[in-house]
PDB file of C-alpha atoms in Angstrom:
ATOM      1  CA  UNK A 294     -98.078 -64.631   4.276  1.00 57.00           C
ATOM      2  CA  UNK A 295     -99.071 -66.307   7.899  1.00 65.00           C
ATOM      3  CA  UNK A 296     -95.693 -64.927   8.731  1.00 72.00           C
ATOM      4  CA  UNK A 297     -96.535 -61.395   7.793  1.00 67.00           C
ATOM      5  CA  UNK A 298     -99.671 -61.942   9.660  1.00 65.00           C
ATOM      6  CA  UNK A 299     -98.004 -63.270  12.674  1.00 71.00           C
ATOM      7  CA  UNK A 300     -95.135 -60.354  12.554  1.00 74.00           C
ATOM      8  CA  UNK A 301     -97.910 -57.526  12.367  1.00 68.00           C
ATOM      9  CA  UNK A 302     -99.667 -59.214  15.553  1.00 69.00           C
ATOM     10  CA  UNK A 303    -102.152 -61.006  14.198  1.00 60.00           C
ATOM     11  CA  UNK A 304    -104.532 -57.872  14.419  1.00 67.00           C
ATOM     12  CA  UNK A 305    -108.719 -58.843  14.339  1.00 70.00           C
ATOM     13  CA  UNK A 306    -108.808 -56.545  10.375  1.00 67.00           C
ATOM     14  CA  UNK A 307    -105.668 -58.577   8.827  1.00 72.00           C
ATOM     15  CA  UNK A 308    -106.257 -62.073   6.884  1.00 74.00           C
ATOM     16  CA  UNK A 309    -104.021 -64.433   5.508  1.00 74.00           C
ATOM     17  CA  UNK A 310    -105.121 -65.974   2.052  1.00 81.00           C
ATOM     18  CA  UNK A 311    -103.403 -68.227  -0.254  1.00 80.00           C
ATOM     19  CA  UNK A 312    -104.119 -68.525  -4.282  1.00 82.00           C
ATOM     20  CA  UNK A 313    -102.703 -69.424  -7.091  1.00 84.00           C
ATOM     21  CA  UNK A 314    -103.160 -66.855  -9.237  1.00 83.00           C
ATOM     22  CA  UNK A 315    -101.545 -68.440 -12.695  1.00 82.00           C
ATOM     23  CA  UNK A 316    -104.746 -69.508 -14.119  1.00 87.00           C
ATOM     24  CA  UNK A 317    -108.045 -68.603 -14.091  1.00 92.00           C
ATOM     25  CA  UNK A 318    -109.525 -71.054 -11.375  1.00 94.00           C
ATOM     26  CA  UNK A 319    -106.752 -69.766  -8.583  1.00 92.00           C
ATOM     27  CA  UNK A 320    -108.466 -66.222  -9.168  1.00 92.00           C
ATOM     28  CA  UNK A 321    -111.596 -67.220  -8.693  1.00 94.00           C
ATOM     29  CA  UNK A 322    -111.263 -68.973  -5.401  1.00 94.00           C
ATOM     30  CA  UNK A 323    -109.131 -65.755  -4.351  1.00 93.00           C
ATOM     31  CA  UNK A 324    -111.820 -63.430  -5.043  1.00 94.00           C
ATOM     32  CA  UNK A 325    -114.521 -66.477  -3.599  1.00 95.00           C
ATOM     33  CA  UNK A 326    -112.481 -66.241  -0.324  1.00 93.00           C
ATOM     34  CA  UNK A 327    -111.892 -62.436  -0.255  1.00 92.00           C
ATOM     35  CA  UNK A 328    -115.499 -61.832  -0.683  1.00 93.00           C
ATOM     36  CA  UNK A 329    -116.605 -64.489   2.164  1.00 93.00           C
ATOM     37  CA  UNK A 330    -114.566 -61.943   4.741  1.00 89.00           C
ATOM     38  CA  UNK A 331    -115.945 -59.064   3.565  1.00 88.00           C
ATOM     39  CA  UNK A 332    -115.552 -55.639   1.846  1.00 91.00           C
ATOM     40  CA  UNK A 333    -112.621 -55.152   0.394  1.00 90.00           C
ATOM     41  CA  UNK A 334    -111.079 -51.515   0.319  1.00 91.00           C
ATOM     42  CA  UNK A 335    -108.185 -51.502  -0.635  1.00 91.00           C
ATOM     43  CA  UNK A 336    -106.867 -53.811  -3.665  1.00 92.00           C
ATOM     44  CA  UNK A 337    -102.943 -53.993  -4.829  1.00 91.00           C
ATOM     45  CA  UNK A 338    -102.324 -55.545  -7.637  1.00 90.00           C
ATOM     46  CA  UNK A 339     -98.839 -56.595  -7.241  1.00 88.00           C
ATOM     47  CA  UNK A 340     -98.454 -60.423  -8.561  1.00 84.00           C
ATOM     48  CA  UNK A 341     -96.184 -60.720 -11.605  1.00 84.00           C
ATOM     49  CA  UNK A 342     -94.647 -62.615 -14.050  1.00 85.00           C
ATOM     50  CA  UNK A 343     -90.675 -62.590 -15.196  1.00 83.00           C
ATOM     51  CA  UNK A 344     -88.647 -64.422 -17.057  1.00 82.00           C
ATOM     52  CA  UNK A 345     -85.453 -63.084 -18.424  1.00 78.00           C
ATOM     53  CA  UNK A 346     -85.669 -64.088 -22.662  1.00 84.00           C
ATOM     54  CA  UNK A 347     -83.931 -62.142 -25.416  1.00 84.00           C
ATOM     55  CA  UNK A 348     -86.788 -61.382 -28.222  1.00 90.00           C
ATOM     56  CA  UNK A 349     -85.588 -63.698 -30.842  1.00 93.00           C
ATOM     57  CA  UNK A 350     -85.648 -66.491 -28.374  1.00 92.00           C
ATOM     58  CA  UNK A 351     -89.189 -65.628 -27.086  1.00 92.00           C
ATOM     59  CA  UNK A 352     -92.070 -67.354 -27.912  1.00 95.00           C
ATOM     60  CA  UNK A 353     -95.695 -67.071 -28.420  1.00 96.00           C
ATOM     61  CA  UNK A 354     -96.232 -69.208 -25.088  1.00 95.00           C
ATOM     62  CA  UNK A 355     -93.879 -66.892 -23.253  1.00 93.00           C
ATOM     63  CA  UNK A 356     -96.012 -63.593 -24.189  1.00 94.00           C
ATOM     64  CA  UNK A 357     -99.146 -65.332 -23.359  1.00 94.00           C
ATOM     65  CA  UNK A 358     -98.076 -66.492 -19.924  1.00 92.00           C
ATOM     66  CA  UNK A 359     -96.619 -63.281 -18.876  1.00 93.00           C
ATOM     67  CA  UNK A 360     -99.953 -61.223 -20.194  1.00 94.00           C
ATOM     68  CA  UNK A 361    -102.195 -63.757 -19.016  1.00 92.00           C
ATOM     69  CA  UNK A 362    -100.527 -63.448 -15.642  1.00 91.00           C
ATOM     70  CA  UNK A 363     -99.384 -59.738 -15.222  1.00 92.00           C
ATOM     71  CA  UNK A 364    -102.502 -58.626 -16.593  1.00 94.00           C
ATOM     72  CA  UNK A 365    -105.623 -60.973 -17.218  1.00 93.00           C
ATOM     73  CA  UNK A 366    -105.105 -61.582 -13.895  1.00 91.00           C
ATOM     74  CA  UNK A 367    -105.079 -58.017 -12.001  1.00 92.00           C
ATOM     75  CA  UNK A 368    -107.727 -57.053 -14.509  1.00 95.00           C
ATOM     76  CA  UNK A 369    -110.492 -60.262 -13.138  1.00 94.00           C
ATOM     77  CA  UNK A 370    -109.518 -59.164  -9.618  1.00 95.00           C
ATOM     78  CA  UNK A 371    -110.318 -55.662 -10.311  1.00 96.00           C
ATOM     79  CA  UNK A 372    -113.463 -56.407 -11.855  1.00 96.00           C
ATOM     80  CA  UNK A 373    -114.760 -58.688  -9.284  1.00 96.00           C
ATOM     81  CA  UNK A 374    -114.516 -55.539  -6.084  1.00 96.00           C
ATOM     82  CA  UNK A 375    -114.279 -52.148  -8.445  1.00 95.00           C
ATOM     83  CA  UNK A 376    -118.241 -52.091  -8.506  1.00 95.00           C
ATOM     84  CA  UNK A 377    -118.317 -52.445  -4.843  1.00 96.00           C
ATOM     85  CA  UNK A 378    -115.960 -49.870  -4.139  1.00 96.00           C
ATOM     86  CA  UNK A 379    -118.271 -47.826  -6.552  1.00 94.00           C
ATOM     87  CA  UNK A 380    -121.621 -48.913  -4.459  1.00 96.00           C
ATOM     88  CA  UNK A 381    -119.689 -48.314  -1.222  1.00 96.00           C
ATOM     89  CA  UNK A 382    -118.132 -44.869  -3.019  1.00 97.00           C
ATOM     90  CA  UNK A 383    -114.730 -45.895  -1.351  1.00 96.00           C
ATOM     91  CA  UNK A 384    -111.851 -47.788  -2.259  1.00 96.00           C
ATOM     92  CA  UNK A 385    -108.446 -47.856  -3.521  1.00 96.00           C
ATOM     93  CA  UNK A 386    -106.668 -49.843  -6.623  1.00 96.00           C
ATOM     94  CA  UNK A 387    -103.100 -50.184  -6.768  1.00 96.00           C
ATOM     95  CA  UNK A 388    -101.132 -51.981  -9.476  1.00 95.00           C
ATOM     96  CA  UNK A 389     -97.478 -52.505  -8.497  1.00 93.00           C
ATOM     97  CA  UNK A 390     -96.186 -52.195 -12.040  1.00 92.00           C
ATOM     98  CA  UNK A 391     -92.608 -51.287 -12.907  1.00 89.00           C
ATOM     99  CA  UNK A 392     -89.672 -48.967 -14.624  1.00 87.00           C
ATOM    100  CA  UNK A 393     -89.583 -51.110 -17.625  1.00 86.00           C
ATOM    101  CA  UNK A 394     -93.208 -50.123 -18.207  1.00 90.00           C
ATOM    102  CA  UNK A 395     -91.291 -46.581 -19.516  1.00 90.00           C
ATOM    103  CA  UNK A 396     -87.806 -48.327 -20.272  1.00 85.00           C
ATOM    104  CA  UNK A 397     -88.383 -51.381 -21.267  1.00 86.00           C
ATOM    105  CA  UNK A 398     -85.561 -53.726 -21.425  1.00 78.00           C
ATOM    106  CA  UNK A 399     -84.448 -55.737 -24.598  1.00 78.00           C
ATOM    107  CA  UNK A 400     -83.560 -58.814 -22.702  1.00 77.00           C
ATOM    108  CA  UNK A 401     -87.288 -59.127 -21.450  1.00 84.00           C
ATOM    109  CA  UNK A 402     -89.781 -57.198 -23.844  1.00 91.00           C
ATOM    110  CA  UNK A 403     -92.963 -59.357 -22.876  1.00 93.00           C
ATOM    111  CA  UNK A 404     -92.842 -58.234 -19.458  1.00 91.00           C
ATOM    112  CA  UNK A 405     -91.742 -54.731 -20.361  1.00 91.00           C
ATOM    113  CA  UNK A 406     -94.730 -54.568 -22.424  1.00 95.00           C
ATOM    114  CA  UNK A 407     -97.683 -56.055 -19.565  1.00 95.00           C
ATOM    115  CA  UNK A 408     -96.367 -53.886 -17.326  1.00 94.00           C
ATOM    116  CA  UNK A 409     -96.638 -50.767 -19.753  1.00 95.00           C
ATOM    117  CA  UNK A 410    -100.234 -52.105 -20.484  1.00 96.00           C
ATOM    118  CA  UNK A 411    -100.683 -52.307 -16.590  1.00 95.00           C
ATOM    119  CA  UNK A 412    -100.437 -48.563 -16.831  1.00 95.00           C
ATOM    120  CA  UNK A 413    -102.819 -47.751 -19.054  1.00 96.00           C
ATOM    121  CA  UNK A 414    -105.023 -50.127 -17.632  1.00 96.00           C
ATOM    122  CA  UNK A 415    -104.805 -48.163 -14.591  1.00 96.00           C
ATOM    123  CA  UNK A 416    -105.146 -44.808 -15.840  1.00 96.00           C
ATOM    124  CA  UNK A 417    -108.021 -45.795 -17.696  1.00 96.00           C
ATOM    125  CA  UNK A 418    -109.685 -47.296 -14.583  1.00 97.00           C
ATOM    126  CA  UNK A 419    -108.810 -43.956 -12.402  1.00 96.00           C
ATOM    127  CA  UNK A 420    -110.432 -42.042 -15.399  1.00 97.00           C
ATOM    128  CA  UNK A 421    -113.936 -43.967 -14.370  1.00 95.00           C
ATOM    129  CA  UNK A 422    -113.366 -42.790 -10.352  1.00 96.00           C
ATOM    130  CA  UNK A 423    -113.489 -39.215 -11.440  1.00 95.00           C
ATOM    131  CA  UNK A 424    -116.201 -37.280  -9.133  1.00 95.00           C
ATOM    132  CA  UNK A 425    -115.957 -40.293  -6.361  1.00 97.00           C
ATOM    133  CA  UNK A 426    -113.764 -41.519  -3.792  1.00 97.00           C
ATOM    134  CA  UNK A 427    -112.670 -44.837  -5.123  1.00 98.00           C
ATOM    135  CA  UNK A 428    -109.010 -44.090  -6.476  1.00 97.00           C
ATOM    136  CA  UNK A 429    -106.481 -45.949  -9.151  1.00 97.00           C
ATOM    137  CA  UNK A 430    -102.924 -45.390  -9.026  1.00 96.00           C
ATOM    138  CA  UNK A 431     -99.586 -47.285 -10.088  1.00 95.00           C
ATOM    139  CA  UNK A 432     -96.065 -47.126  -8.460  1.00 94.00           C
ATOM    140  CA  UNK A 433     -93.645 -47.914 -11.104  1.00 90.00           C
ATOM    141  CA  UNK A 434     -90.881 -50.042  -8.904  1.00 84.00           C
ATOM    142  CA  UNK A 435     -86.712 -49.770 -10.001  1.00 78.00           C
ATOM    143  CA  UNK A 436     -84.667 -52.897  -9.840  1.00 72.00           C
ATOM    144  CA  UNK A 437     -83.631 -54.221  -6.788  1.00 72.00           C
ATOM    145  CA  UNK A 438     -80.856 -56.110  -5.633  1.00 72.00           C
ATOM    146  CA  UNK A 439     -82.057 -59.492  -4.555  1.00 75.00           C
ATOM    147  CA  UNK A 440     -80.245 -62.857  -5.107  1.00 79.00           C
ATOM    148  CA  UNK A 441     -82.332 -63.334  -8.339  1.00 71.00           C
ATOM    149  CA  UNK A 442     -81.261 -59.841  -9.618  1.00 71.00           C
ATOM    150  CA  UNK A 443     -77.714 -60.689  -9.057  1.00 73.00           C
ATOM    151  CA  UNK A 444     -77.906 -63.728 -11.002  1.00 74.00           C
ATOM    152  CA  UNK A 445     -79.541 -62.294 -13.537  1.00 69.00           C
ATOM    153  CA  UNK A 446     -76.538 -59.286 -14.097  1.00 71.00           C
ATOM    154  CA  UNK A 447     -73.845 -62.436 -14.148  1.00 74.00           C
ATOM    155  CA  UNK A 448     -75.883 -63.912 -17.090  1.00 71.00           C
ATOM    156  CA  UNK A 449     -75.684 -60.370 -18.781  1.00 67.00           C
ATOM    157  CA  UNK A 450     -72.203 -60.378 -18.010  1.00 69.00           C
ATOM    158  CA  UNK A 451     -72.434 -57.622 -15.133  1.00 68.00           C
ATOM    159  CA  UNK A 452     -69.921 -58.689 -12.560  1.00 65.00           C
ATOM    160  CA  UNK A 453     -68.405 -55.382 -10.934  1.00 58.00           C
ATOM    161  CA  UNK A 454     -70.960 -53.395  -8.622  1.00 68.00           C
ATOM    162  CA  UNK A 455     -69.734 -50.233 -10.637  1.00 61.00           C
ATOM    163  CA  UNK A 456     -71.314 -52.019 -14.188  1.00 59.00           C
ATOM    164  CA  UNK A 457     -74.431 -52.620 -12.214  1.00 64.00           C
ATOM    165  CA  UNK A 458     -75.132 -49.560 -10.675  1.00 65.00           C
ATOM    166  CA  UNK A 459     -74.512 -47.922 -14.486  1.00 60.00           C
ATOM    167  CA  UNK A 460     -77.039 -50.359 -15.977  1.00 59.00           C
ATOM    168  CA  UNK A 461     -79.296 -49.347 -13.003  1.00 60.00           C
ATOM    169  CA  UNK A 462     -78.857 -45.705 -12.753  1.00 57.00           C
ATOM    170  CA  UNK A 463     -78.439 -44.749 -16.218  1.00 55.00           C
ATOM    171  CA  UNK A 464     -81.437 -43.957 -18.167  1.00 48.00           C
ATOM    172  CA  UNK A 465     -79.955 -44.878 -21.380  1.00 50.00           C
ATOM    173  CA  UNK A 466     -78.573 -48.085 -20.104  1.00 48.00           C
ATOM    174  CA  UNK A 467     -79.330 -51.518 -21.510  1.00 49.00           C
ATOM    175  CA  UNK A 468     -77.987 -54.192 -19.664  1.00 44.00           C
ATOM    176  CA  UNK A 469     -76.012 -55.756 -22.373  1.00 42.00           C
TER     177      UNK A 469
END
């Protein structure tokens, strides 16, 4: 993050803060720190959890890490500045959640699933901002092609850009 900082040129407005934001403690001392600076007005939600684990092989632990994560998490964060944003009657929430939210993906259901709750978490929460100026959206982010992605296509037997870009581009696609 200091290296986003430094490429943006270190403006006066733009703070670097580190947290660990797997457990309940790392949140805390996030929102601790955040609220030291200042108001916050704008909030995204974009930390998440994935693991790549057919259903049958998934287990109780795995679903509660990956709610706990992608959305006990973004929902203490939210609590801690939404009433602010209400007393201020400005601010913006933003949960970065993603395509399998609508398409969810056999090979990783418990993240399909938080990130489908994400949704209605935030269409819930934009349902309270009615009448003000505090708003509550989601952008539902595609795959991308990063190293991880690519290894994770090889594993589903994917190998030729043309099977890849079917399993990405094709609504009714499912990776196998």
């Amino acid at each position: 993050m200091d290296k986003v900082v430094e490429e943006l040129g270190n403006p006066d407005n733009l703070v670097s803060i580190t947290a660990d934001l797997s457990h309940k403690e790392g949140i805390d001392d996030l929102i601790a720190k955040v609220k030291k600076i200042g108001d916050l007005y704008l909030l995204v939600n974009n930390a998440g959890r994935y693991s790549h684990i057919d259903f049958e092989d998934s287990t109780d632990e795995d679903w509660l890490k990956h709610f706990e994560f992608n959305i006990v998490g973004g929902v203490r964060i939210t609590r801690a500045f939404f009433p602010e944003m209400f007393e201020r009657n400005t601010g913006r929430v933003i949960y970065i959640s993603s395509a399998d939210a609508v398409r969810p993906w056999f090979r990783a259901l418990h993240y399909s699933s938080t990130k489908a709750t994400q949704l209605n978490i935030a269409r819930g929460l934009s349902q309270l901002t009615k009448g003000t100026n505090v708003t509550v959206n989601s952008i539902l982010m595609g795959p991308t092609m990063t190293d991880g992605a690519k290894v994770l296509f090889e594993k589903g037997g994917l190998t030729t850009d043309e099977k890849i870009k079917e399993q990405l581009f094709d609504p009714g696609g499912d990776f196998s």
